[in-house]
Structure formats: C-alpha cells, structure tokens
Tab-separated table of C-alpha atoms and ligand atoms in Angstrom:
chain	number	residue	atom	x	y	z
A	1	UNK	CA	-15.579	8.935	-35.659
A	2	UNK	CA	-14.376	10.174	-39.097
A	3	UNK	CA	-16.937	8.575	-42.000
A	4	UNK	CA	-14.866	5.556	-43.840
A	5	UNK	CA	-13.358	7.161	-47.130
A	6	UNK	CA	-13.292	10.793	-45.627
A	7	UNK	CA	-9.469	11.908	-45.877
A	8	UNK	CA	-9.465	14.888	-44.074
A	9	UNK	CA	-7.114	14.658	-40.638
A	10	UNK	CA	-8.525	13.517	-37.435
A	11	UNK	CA	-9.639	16.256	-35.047
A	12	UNK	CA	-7.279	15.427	-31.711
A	13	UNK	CA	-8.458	16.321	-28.208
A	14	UNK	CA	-5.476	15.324	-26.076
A	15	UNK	CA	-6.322	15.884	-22.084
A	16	UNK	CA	-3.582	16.000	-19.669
A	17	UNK	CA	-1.429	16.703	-22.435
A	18	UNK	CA	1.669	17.613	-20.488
A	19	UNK	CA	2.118	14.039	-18.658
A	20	UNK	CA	3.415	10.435	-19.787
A	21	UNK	CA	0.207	9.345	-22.029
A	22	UNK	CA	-0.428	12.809	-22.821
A	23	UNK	CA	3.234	13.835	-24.271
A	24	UNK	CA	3.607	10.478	-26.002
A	25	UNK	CA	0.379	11.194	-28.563
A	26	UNK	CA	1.910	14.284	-29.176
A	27	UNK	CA	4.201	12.208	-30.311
A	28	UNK	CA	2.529	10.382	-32.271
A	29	UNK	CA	0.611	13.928	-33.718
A	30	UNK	CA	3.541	15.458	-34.507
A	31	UNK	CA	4.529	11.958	-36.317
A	32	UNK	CA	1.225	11.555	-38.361
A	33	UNK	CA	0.686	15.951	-39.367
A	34	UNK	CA	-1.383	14.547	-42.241
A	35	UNK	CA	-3.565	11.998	-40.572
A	36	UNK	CA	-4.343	14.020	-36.942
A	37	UNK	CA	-4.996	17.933	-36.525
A	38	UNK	CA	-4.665	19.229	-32.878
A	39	UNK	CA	-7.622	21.085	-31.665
A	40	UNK	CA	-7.793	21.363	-28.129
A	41	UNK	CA	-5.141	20.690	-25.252
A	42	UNK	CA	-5.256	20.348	-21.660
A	43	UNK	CA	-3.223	20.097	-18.581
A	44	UNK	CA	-4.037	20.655	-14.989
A	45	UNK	CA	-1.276	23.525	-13.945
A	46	UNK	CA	2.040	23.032	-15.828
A	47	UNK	CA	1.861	26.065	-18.085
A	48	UNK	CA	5.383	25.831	-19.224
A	49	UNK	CA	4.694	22.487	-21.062
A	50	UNK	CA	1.095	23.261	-22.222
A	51	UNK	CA	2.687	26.836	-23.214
A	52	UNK	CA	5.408	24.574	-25.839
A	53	UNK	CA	2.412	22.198	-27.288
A	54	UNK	CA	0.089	25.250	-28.142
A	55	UNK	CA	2.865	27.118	-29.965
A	56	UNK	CA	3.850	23.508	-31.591
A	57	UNK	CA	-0.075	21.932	-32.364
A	58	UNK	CA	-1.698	25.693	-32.497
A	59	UNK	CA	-4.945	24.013	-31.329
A	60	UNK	CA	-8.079	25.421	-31.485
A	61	UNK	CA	-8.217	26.190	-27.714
A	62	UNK	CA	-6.335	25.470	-24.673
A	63	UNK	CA	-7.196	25.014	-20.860
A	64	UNK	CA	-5.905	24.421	-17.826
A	65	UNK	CA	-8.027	22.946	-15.103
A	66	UNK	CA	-6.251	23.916	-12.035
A	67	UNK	CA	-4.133	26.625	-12.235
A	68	UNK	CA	-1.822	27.569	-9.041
A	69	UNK	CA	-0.504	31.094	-10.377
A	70	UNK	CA	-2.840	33.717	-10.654
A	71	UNK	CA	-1.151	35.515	-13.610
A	72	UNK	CA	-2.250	32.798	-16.836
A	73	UNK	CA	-2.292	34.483	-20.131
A	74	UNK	CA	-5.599	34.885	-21.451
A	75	UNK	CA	-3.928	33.728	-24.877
A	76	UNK	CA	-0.580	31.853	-26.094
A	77	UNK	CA	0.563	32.317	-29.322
A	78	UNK	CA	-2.658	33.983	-30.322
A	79	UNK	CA	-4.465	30.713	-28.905
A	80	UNK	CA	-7.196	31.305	-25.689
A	81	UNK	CA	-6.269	29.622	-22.750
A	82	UNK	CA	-8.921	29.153	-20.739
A	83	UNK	CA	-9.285	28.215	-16.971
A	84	UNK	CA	-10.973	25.594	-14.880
A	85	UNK	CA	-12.376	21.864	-14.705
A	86	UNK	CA	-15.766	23.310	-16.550
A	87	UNK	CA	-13.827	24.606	-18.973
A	88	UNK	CA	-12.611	21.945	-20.009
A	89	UNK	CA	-15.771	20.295	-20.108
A	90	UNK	CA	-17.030	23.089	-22.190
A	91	UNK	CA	-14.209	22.957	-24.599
A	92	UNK	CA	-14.945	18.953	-25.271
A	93	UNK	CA	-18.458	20.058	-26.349
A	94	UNK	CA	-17.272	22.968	-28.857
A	95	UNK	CA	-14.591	21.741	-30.503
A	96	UNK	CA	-15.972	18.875	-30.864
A	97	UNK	CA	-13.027	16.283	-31.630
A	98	UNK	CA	-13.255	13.739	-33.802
A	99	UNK	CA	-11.080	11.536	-31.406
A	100	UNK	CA	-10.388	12.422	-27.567
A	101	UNK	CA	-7.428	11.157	-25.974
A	102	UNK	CA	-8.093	11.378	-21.993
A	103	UNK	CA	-4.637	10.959	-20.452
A	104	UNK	CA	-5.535	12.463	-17.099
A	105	UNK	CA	-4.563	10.635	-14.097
A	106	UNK	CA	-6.951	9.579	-11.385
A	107	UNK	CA	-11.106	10.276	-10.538
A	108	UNK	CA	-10.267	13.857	-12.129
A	109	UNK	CA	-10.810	12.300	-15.475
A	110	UNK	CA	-14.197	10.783	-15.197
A	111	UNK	CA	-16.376	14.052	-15.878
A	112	UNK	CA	-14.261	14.644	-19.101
A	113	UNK	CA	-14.557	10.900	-19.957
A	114	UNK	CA	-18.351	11.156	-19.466
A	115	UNK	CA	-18.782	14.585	-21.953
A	116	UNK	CA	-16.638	13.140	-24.677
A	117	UNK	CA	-19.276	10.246	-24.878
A	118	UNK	CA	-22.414	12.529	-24.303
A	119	UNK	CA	-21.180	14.199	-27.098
A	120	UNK	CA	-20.975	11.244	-29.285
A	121	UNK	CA	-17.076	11.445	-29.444
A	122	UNK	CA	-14.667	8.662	-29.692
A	123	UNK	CA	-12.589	8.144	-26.763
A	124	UNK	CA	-9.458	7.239	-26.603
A	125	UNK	CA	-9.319	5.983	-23.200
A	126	UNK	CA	-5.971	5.857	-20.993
A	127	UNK	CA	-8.104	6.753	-17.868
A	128	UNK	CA	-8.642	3.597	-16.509
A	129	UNK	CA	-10.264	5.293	-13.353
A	130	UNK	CA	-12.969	6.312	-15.672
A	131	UNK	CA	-14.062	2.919	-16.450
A	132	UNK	CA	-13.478	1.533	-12.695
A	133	UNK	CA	-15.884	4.030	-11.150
A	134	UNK	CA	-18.450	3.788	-13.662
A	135	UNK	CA	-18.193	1.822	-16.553
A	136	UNK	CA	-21.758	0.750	-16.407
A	137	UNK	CA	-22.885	4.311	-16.797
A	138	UNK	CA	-20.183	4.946	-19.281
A	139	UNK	CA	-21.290	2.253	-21.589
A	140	UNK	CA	-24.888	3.161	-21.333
A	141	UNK	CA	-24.245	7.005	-22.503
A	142	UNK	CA	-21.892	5.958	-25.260
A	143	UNK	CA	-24.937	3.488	-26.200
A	144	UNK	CA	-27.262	6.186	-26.384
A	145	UNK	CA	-25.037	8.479	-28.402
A	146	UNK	CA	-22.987	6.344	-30.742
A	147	UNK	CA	-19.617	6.466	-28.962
A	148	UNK	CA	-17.366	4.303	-29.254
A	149	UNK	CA	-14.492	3.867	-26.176
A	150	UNK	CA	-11.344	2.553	-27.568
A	151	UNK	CA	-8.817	1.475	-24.814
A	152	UNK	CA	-5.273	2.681	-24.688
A	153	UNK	CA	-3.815	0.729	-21.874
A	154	UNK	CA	-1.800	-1.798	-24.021
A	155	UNK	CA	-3.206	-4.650	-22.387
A	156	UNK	CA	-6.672	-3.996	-23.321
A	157	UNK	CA	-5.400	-2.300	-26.908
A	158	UNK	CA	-4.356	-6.197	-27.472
A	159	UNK	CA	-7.083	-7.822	-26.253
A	160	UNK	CA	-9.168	-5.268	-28.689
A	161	UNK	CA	-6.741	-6.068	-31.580
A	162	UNK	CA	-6.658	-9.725	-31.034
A	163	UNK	CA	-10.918	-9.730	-30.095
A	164	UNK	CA	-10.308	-8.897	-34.815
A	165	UNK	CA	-9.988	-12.421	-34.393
A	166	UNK	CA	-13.331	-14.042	-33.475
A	167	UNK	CA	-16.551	-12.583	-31.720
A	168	UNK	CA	-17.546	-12.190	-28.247
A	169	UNK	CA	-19.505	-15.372	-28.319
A	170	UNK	CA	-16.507	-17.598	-29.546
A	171	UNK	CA	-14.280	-16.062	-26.415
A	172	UNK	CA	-13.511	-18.352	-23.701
A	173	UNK	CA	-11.251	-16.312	-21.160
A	174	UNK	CA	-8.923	-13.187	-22.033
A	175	UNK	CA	-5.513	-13.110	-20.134
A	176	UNK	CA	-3.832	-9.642	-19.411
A	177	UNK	CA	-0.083	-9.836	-18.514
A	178	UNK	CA	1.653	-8.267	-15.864
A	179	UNK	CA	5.224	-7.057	-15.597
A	180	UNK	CA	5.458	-7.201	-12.180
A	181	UNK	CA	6.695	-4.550	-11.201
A	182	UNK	CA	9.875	-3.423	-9.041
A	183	UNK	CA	9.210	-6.421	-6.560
A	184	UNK	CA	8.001	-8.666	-8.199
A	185	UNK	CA	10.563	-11.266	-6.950
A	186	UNK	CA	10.874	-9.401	-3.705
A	187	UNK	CA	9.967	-11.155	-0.349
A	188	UNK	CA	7.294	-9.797	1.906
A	189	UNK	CA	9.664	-8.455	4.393
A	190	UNK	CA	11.549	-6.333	1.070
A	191	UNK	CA	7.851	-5.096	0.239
A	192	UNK	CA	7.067	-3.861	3.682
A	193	UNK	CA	9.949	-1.718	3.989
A	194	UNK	CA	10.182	0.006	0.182
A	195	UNK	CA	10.554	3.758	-0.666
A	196	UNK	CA	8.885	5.811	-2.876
A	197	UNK	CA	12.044	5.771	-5.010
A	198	UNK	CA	12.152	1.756	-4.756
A	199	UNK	CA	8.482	1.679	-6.291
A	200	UNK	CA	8.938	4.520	-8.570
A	201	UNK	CA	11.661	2.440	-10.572
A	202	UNK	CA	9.124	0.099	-12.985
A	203	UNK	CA	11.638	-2.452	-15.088
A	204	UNK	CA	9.791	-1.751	-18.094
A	205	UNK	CA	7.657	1.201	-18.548
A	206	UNK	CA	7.971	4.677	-18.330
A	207	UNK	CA	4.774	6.278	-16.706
A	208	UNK	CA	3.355	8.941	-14.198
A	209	UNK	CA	3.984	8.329	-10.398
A	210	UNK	CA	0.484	6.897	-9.248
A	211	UNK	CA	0.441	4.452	-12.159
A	212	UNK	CA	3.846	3.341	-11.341
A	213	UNK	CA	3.101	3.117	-7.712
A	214	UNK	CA	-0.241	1.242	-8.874
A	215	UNK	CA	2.395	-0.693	-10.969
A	216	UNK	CA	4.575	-1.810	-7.958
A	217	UNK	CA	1.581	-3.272	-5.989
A	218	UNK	CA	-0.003	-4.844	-8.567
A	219	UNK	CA	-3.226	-2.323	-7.950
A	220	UNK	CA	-2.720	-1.186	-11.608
A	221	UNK	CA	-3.689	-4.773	-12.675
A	222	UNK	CA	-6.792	-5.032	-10.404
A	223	UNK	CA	-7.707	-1.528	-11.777
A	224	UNK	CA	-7.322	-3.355	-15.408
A	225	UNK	CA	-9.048	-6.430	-14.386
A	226	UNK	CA	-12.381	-4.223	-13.298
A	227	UNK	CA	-11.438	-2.081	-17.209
A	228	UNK	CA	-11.380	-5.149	-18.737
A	229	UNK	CA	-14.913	-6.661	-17.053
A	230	UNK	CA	-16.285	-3.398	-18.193
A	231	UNK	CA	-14.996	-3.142	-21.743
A	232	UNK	CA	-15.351	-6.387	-22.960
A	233	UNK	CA	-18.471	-7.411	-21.020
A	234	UNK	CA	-17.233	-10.684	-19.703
A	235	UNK	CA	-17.880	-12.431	-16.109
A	236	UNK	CA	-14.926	-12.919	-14.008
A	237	UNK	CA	-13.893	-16.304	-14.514
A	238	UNK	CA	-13.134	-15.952	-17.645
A	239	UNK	CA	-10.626	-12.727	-16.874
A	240	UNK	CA	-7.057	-13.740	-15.850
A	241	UNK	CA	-3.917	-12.366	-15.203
A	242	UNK	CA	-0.218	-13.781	-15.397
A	243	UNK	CA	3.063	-12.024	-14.832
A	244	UNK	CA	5.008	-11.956	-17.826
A	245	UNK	CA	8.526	-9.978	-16.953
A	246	UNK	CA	9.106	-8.867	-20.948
A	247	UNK	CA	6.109	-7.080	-21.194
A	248	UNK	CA	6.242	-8.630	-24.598
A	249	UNK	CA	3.371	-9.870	-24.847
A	250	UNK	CA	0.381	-7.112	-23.885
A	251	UNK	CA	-2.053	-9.498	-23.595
A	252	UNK	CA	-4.295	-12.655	-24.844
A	253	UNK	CA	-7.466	-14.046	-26.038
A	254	UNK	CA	-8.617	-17.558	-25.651
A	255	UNK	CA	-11.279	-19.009	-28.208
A	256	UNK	CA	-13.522	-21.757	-27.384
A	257	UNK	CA	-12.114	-23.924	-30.426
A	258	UNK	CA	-8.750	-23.900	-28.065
A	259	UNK	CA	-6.675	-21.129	-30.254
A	260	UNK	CA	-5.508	-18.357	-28.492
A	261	UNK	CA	-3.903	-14.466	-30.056
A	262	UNK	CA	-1.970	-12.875	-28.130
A	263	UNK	CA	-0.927	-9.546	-29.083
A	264	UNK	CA	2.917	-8.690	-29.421
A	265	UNK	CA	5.417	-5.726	-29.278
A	266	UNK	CA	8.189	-4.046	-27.881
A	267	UNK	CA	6.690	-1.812	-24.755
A	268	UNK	CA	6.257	1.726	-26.426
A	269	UNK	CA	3.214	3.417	-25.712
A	270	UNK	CA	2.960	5.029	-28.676
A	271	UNK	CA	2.013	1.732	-30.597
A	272	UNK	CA	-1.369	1.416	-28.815
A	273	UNK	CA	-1.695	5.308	-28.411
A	274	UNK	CA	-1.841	5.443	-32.387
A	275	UNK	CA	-3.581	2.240	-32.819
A	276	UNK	CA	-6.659	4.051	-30.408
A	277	UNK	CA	-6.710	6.626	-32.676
A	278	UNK	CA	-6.129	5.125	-35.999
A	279	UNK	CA	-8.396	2.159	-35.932
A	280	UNK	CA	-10.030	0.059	-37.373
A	281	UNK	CA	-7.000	1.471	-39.771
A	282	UNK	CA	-3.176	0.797	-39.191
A	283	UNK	CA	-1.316	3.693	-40.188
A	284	UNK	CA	2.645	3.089	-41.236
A	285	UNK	CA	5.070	4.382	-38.340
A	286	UNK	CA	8.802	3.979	-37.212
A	287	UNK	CA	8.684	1.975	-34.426
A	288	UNK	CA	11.850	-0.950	-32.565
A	289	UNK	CA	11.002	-3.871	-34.184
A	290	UNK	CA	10.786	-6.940	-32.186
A	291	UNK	CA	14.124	-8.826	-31.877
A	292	UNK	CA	12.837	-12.349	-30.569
A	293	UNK	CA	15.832	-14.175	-31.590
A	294	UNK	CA	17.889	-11.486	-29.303
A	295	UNK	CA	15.476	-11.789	-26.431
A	296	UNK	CA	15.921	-15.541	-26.132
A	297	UNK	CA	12.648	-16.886	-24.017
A	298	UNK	CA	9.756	-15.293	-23.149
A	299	UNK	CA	8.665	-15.988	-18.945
A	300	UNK	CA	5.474	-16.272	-17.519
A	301	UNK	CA	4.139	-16.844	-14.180
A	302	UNK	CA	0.500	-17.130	-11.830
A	303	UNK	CA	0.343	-14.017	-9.741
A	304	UNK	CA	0.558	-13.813	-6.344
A	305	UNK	CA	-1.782	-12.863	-4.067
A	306	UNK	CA	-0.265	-12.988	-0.798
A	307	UNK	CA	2.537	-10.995	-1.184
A	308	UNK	CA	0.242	-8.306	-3.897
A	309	UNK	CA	-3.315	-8.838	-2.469
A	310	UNK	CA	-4.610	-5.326	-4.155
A	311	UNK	CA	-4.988	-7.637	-7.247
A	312	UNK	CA	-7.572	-9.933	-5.612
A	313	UNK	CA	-9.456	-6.940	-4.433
A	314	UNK	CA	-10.778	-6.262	-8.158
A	315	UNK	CA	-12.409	-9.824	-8.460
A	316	UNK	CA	-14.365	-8.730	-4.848
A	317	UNK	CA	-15.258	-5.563	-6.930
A	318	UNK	CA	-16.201	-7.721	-9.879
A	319	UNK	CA	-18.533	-10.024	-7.462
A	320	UNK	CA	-20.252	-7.141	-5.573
A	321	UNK	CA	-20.210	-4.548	-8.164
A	322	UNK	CA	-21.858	-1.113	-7.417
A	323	UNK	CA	-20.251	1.613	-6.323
A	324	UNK	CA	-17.377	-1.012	-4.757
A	325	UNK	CA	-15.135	0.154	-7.512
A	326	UNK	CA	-15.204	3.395	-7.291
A	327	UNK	CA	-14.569	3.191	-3.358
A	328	UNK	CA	-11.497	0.798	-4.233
A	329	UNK	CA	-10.425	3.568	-6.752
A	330	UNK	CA	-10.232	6.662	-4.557
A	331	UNK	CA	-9.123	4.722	-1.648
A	332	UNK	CA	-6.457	3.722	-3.689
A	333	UNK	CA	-5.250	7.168	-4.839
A	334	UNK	CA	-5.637	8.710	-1.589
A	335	UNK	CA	-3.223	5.982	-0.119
A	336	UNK	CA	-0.709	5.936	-2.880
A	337	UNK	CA	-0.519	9.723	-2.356
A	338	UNK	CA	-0.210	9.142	1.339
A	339	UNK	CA	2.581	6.515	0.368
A	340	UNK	CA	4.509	9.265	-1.786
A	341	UNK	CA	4.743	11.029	0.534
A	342	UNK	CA	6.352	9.099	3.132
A	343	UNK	CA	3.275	8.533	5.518
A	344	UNK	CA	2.441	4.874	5.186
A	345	UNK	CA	3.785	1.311	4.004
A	346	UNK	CA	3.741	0.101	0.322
A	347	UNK	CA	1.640	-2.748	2.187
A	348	UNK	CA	-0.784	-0.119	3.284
A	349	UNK	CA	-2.037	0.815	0.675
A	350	UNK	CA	-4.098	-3.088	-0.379
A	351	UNK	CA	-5.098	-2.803	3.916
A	352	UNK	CA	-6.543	0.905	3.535
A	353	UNK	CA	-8.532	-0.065	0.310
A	354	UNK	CA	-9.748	-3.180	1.615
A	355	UNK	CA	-11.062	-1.461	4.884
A	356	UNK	CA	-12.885	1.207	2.839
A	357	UNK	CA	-14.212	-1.636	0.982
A	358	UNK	CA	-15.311	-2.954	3.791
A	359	UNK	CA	-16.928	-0.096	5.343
A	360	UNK	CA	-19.128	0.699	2.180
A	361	UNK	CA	-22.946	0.299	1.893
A	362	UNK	CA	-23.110	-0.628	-1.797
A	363	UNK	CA	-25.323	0.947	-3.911
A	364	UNK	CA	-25.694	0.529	-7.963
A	365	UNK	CA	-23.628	2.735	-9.625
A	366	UNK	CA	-26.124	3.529	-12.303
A	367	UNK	CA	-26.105	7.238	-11.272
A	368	UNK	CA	-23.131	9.944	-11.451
A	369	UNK	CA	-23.924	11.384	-8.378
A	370	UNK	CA	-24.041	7.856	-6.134
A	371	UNK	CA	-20.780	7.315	-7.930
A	372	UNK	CA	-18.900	10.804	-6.752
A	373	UNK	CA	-21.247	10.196	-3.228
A	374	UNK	CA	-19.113	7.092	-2.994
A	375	UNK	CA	-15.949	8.289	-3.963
A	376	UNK	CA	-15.904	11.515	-1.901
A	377	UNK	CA	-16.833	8.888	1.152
A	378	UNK	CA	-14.350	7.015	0.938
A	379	UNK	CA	-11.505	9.567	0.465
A	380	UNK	CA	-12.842	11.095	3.491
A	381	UNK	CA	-12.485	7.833	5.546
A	382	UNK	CA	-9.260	6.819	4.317
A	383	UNK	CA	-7.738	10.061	4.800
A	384	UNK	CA	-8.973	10.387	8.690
A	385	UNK	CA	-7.722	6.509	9.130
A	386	UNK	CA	-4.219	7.887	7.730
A	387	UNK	CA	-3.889	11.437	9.770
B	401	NAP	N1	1.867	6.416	-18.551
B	401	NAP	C1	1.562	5.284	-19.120
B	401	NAP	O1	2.385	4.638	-19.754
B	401	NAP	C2	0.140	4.756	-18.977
B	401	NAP	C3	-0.169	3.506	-19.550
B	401	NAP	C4	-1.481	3.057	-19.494
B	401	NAP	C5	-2.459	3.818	-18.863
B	401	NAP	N2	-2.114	5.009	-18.293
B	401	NAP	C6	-3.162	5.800	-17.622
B	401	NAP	O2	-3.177	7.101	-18.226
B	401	NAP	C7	-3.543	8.083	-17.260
B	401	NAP	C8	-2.431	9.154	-17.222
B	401	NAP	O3	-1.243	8.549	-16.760
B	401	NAP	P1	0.167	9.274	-16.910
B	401	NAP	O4	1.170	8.253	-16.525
B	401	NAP	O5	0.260	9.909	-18.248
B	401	NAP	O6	0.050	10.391	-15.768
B	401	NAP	P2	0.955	11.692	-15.557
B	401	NAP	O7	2.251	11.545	-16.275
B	401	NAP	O8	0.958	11.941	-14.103
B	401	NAP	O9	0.133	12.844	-16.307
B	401	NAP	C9	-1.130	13.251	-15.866
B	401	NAP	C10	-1.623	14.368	-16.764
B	401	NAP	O10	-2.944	14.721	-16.356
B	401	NAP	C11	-2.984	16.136	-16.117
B	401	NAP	N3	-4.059	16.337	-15.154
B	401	NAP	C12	-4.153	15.941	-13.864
B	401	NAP	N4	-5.367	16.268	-13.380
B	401	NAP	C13	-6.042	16.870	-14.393
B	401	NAP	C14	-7.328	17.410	-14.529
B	401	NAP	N5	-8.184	17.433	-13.504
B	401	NAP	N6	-7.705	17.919	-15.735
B	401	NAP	C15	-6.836	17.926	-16.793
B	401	NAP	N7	-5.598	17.418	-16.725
B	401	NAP	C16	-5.217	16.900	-15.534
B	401	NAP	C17	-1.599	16.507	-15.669
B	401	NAP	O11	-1.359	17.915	-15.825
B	401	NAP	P3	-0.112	18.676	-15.075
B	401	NAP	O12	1.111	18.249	-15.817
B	401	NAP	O13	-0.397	20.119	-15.263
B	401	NAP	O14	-0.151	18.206	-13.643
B	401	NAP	C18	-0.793	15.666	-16.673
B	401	NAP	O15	-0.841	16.285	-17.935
B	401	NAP	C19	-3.722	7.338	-15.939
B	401	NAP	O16	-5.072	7.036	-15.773
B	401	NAP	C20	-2.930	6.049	-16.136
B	401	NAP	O17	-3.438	4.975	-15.379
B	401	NAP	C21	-0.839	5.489	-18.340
C-alpha cells in the first residue's frame, strides 16, 4: 500500500495482462500516467499483445508463463522477458508492486495470488478462483503480512464500497446481483441443447470465455457466493443472490437498522478495476454516466435453482467447507473446457461438479498442498468421467 500523503505513482503489477480484466487496467493505466507506473506484466503465451503493452507501459520486467514458441526474445524494447510460472512468481517478489492486479483466469492464478500477499502486497483481486480454493489460507497469510485483498469483481467492489457505510457488526445480509446470463429466461429444454456460441453471448458484459460460460450457468455466481463468504467473513444465510437483468445495480448491503446501499453504475469494468487500485481514494475519470430516467425501471428476480443448480452448489461448499471448493472449482473448469469444446451439455457441467463433489473426502483446506492435492483429484476424475 502507498503511505497516505505519499504522491509518488502507484507501482502496477498487472497479471494476465493480455485478456479482458487484464487489458481493461491498462486502460485505466494508460488513463491515470500520473497516479499508476507499470512495473511488471504478464501473460501466459500471447506474445504479440504482451509485446504492444511492454513497448506502451515499459515495465520493469515482463514474463510469460507458458510459452508455446520456442523462439521468445530474451528482451522487448530493451525490457527482459522472462519465461515460466516461477518466473512470474519471482518477478512478484522483486519488483515488488505497490498494487497487483491478478487478472488470470482459473486455478493458474492461485500461486501468484498467494506471493503477492506473502510479500505484503495489495491485491487487486479479479481471480475469484483464488479465493474459492483457499480463501482461508489466503486471509491468514495476508494477516500475517499486512496485505490487504481488495476485490475487483464488481459485485464484491460494491459490497466493499457500500460495507463505507456501517461495520461488519451492523450488517444483516449482503445481496449480489446476477444478470442472468444468455438463458436466463430460457426453458430447461433451450438450456440442454445450447452451443458454445449460445453461452458465449452474455447480454451485458464483455469477458473471457470460461467466465462467460461460468456466466451462462450461473456457476460464476456460486463462485462469487463462496468469494463473498470468504471476503467479508459472513455465514451463509446472510449471503443472497437475485437476478437483476440491468446489471445496474452491482450489488447490496443490508444493515440491521433496516437501511440498505446498494452500489450503482453503468457495467464498465474499469470503474471497479480503478476503484481496487485507487482506494480508499476516488480518483476523477471519464466514465457513461448513468441515464436512469432513459432506462425506465430497474427488474429484479429470486434465482432459480432448478433450471441453474451450479448456484446452489456454493451454499453445499459454504456448509461443508474444506477443500469442497476447490474440488467444485477445478471440476468446474475442466467441464466448461470440455463444454467449449463441443464434448458435453451446458447441463453437464452443474452434474460433473456435483459428482466430484460428491466423491471427495474433505479435508481442511488450511494447507497449500491439500488444496492443489484436491484440485489435481478432481480434474483427474472429471476428466476420465468425460473421455
Ligand atoms: N472479464 C471480466 O469482466 C471479469 C469480471 C470479473 C472477474 N473476472 C475474473 O478475472 C479473471 C480473468 O478473466 P478474463 O475474463 O480477463 O479472462 P481472459 O480474457 O481469458 O484472460 C486471461 C488472462 O490470463 C492469462 N493467463 C492465463 N493463464 C495464465 C497463467 N498461468 N499465468 C499468467 N497469465 C495467465 C492469459 O494470457 P494469454 O492471453 O497469453 O492466454 C490472459 O492474459 C477470471 O478469474 C475471471 O473470473 C473477469
């Protein structure tokens, strides 16, 4: 965290810097070239991108985790580009950001997540998956060091902004919306026979494919019902979730006087991406200002769970705890990947994480290893119930 009153720019780490979270808080950098300074940049093997951003940011190093070609400069622009998941690992710990921005997708993101907040950084968390695997163990190492984890989902970036509003005592239930997704007034019949292209088409937000996927099953909220347990430290019957088809409002906070905030906004990305990193400050930016007159009413609706039951598998996580999420998790993304590419059902996916579920031998998920024990287990059994 920068000391209050210090005006030099905030040292940016921005991992996975090539995809949807990643390109938008470059973005937002490139918008704010007094308030943020670039220093390291990451993607897993799009050169071509992460070869544009260096020559734009000129951080301080550059890596890429996976590469597929075996011909990567050893510098761009004057700039080392280094190679390989450790390396970027090692890169966290010597540059040394100021603010990390994780915008990888999927289990890949938890060992980055994890050295940002051994290293006392402030994360800037769009990695859900980090948090659903082990947000116990995350909490307890930012404890030890002083790190803070900021949410940039824009659900839990308003329940953070809106939490301004009274303390964790005074909180009686939070409510995340929902879009919906693509079928959200589909029937069950519609669901069962959707393409990749059908789910890849969310009404109102841009993203990468397994979020949108996650998106158009409602997954992506049980994923942000578990974040949310885990951020805000709060049993589950006082975390809700209603489908709100604007995506106007990013979510709510009930006190126990009866008041409730609800944070508002058109969806952009970039609002809670620069909140994450700007906070506790707001920093002045051009943004579509909401038109409420224009958009007429505002909908809302209870979930549900019969035609998306992946959302009622996070409150079984929430329940059991353990390493239950992290088995949901990577079932999950190896049956939306099995989806994309044309093997399975859209309906598949909730049965194939459910089954893993319940095939598990829960164990506390106080360790890294039982954690990646758990996850590696379960991709193995999903995969062999797929092939
Ligand atoms: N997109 C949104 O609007 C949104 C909103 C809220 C939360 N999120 C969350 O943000 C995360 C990223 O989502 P996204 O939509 O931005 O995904 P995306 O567009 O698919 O981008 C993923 C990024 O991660 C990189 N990557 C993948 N594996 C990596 C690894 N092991 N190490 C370093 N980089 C790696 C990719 O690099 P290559 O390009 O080289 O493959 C790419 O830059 C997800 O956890 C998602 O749930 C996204």
């Amino acid at each position: 965290m920068v000391p209050e009153g210090d005006s030099r720019p905030i040292r940016l780490a921005v991992l996975g810097s090539t995809g949807s979270i990643g390109s938008q808080t470059l973005e937002v950098a490139a918008d704010q070239p007094d308030r943020i300074s670039v220093v390291l940049l990451s993607a897993r093997q799009r050169l071509e991108p992460l070869a544009s951003a260096i020559t734009t940011f000129r951080p301080e190093t550059a890596v890429l985790t996976d590469p597929t070609d075996d011909d990567i400069p050893a510098l761009v622009a004057g700039i080392p580009l280094l190679c390989g998941a450790q390396a970027q690992l090692d890169a966290i710990s010597s540059t040394h950001p100021d603010v990390v921005v994780n915008g990888v997708t999927g289990a890949q993101g938890l060992l980055a997540s994890l050295r940002t907040l051994e290293e006392g950084c402030t994360l800037a968390l769009a990695n859900k998956e980090s948090m659903v695997m082990a947000g116990e163990l995350m909490r307890s190492t930012a404890q030890k060091t002083g790190a803070r984890i900021i949410p940039v989902d824009s659900e839990h970036s308003a329940i953070d902004q809106c939490l301004r509003g009274g303390n964790h005592g005074e909180v009686a239930r939070i409510i995340l919306t929902a879009s919906g997704g693509p079928f959200r007034d589909s029937s069950a019949e519609e669901i069962a026979s959707a393409t990749p292209q059908q789910a890849l088409e969310n009404p109102n937000w841009e993203m990468g494919p397994k979020i949108t996927v996650d998106s158009s099953t409602l997954m992506n909220k049980a994923l942000e019902v578990i974040e949310a347990q885990a951020l805000f430290d709060l049993p589950a019957d006082r975390i809700e979730v209603v489908i709100h088809p604007e995506s106007i409002v990013h979510s709510m906070v009930e006190f126990v006087d009866g008041s409730t905030l609800a944070q508002l906004g058109c969806p952009d990305m970039k609002v809670p991406i620069q909140y994450a990193i700007s906070q506790p400050q707001r920093w002045p930016t051009r943004f579509k200002p909401l038109d409420l007159a224009s958009l007429g009413s505002l909908n809302f609706r209870a979930p549900d769970l019969n035609r998306f039951p992946a959302l009622g598998l996070a409150f079984r996580v929430l329940d059991e705890g353990g390493t239950l999420g992290a088995v949901l998790n990577a079932a999950n993304e190896v049956a939306v990947a099995a989806f994309l590419a044309g093997k399975i059902s859209l309906p598949r996916i909730a049965t194939l994480v459910e089954r893993a579920m319940d095939h598990h031998d829960n164990t506390p998920a106080t360790r890294l290893e039982a954690i990646l024990e758990a996850d590696r287990a379960a991709r193995d059994r999903v995969q062999e119930w797929i092939f």
